[in-house]
Short mmCIF file of C-alpha atoms in Angstrom, two decimals:
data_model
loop_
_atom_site.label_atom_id
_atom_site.label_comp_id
_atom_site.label_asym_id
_atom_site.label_seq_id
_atom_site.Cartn_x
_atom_site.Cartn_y
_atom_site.Cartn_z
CA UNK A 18 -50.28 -17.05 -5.67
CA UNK A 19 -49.78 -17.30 -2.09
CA UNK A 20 -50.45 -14.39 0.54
CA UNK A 21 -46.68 -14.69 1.13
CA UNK A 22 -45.58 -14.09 -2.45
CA UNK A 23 -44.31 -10.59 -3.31
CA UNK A 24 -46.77 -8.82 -6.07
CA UNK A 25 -46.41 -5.03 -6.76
CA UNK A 26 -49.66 -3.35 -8.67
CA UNK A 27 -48.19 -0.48 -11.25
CA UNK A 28 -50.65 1.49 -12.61
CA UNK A 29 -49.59 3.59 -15.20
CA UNK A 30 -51.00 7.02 -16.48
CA UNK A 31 -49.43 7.13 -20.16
CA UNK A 32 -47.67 4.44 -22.33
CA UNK A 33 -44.40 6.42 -21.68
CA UNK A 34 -44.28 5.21 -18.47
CA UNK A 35 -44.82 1.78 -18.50
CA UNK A 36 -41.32 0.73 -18.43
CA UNK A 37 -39.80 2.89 -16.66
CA UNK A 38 -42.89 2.23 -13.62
CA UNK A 39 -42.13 -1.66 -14.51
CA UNK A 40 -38.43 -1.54 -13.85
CA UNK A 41 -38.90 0.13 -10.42
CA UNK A 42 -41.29 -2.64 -9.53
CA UNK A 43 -38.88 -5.42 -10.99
CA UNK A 44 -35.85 -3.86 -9.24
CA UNK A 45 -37.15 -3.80 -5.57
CA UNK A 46 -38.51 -7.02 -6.09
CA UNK A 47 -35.26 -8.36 -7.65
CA UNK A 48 -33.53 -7.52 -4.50
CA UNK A 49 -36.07 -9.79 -2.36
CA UNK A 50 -35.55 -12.93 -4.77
CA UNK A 51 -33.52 -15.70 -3.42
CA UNK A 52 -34.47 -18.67 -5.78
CA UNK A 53 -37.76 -17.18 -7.97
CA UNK A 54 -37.56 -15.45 -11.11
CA UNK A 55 -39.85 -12.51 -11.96
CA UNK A 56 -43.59 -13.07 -13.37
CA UNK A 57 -44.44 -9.71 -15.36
CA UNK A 58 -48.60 -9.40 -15.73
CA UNK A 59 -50.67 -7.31 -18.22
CA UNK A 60 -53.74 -7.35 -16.61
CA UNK A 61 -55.21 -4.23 -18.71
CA UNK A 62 -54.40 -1.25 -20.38
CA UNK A 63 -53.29 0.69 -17.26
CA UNK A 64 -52.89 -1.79 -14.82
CA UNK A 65 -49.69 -4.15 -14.65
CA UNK A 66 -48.60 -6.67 -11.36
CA UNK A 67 -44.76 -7.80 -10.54
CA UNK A 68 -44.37 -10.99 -8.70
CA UNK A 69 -42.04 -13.42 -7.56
CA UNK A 70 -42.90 -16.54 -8.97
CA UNK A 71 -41.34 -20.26 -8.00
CA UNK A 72 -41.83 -21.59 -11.59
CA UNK A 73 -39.50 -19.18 -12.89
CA UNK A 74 -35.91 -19.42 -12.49
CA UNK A 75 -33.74 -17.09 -10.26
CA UNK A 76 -32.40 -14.16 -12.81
CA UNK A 77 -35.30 -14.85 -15.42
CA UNK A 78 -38.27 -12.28 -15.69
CA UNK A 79 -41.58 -13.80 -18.23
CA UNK A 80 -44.41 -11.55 -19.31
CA UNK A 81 -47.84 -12.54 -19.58
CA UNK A 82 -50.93 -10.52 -20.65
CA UNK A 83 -53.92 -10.95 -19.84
CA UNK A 84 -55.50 -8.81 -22.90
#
């Protein structure tokens, strides 16, 4: 990913807050996209990144993990 692509780092304390954390990210990030869809990382157990991605369509959000 570019420098100029939008990526929040969540890093979560407890598995109860994983989605609520991840649906903050997604929705401030949601309000930036114009054409990219949302790229949802696992990169470990406590640490998560939000992007915009181009390869994913405007409205769609795809997970990937990393584990």
């Amino acid at each position: 990913m570019s420098a100029e692509t939008p990526l929040i780092v969540v890093k979560v304390e407890d598995a109860a807050s994983v989605d609520r954390e991840l649906e903050q990210a997604s929705a401030v990030l949601r309000d930036k996209a114009t054409s990219s869809g949302l790229l949802v990382t696992r990169v470990d157990f406590t640490t998560y990144t939000v992007a915009l991605h181009p390869d994913i369509p405007f409205g769609f959000t795809q997970e990937l993990d990393l584990l």
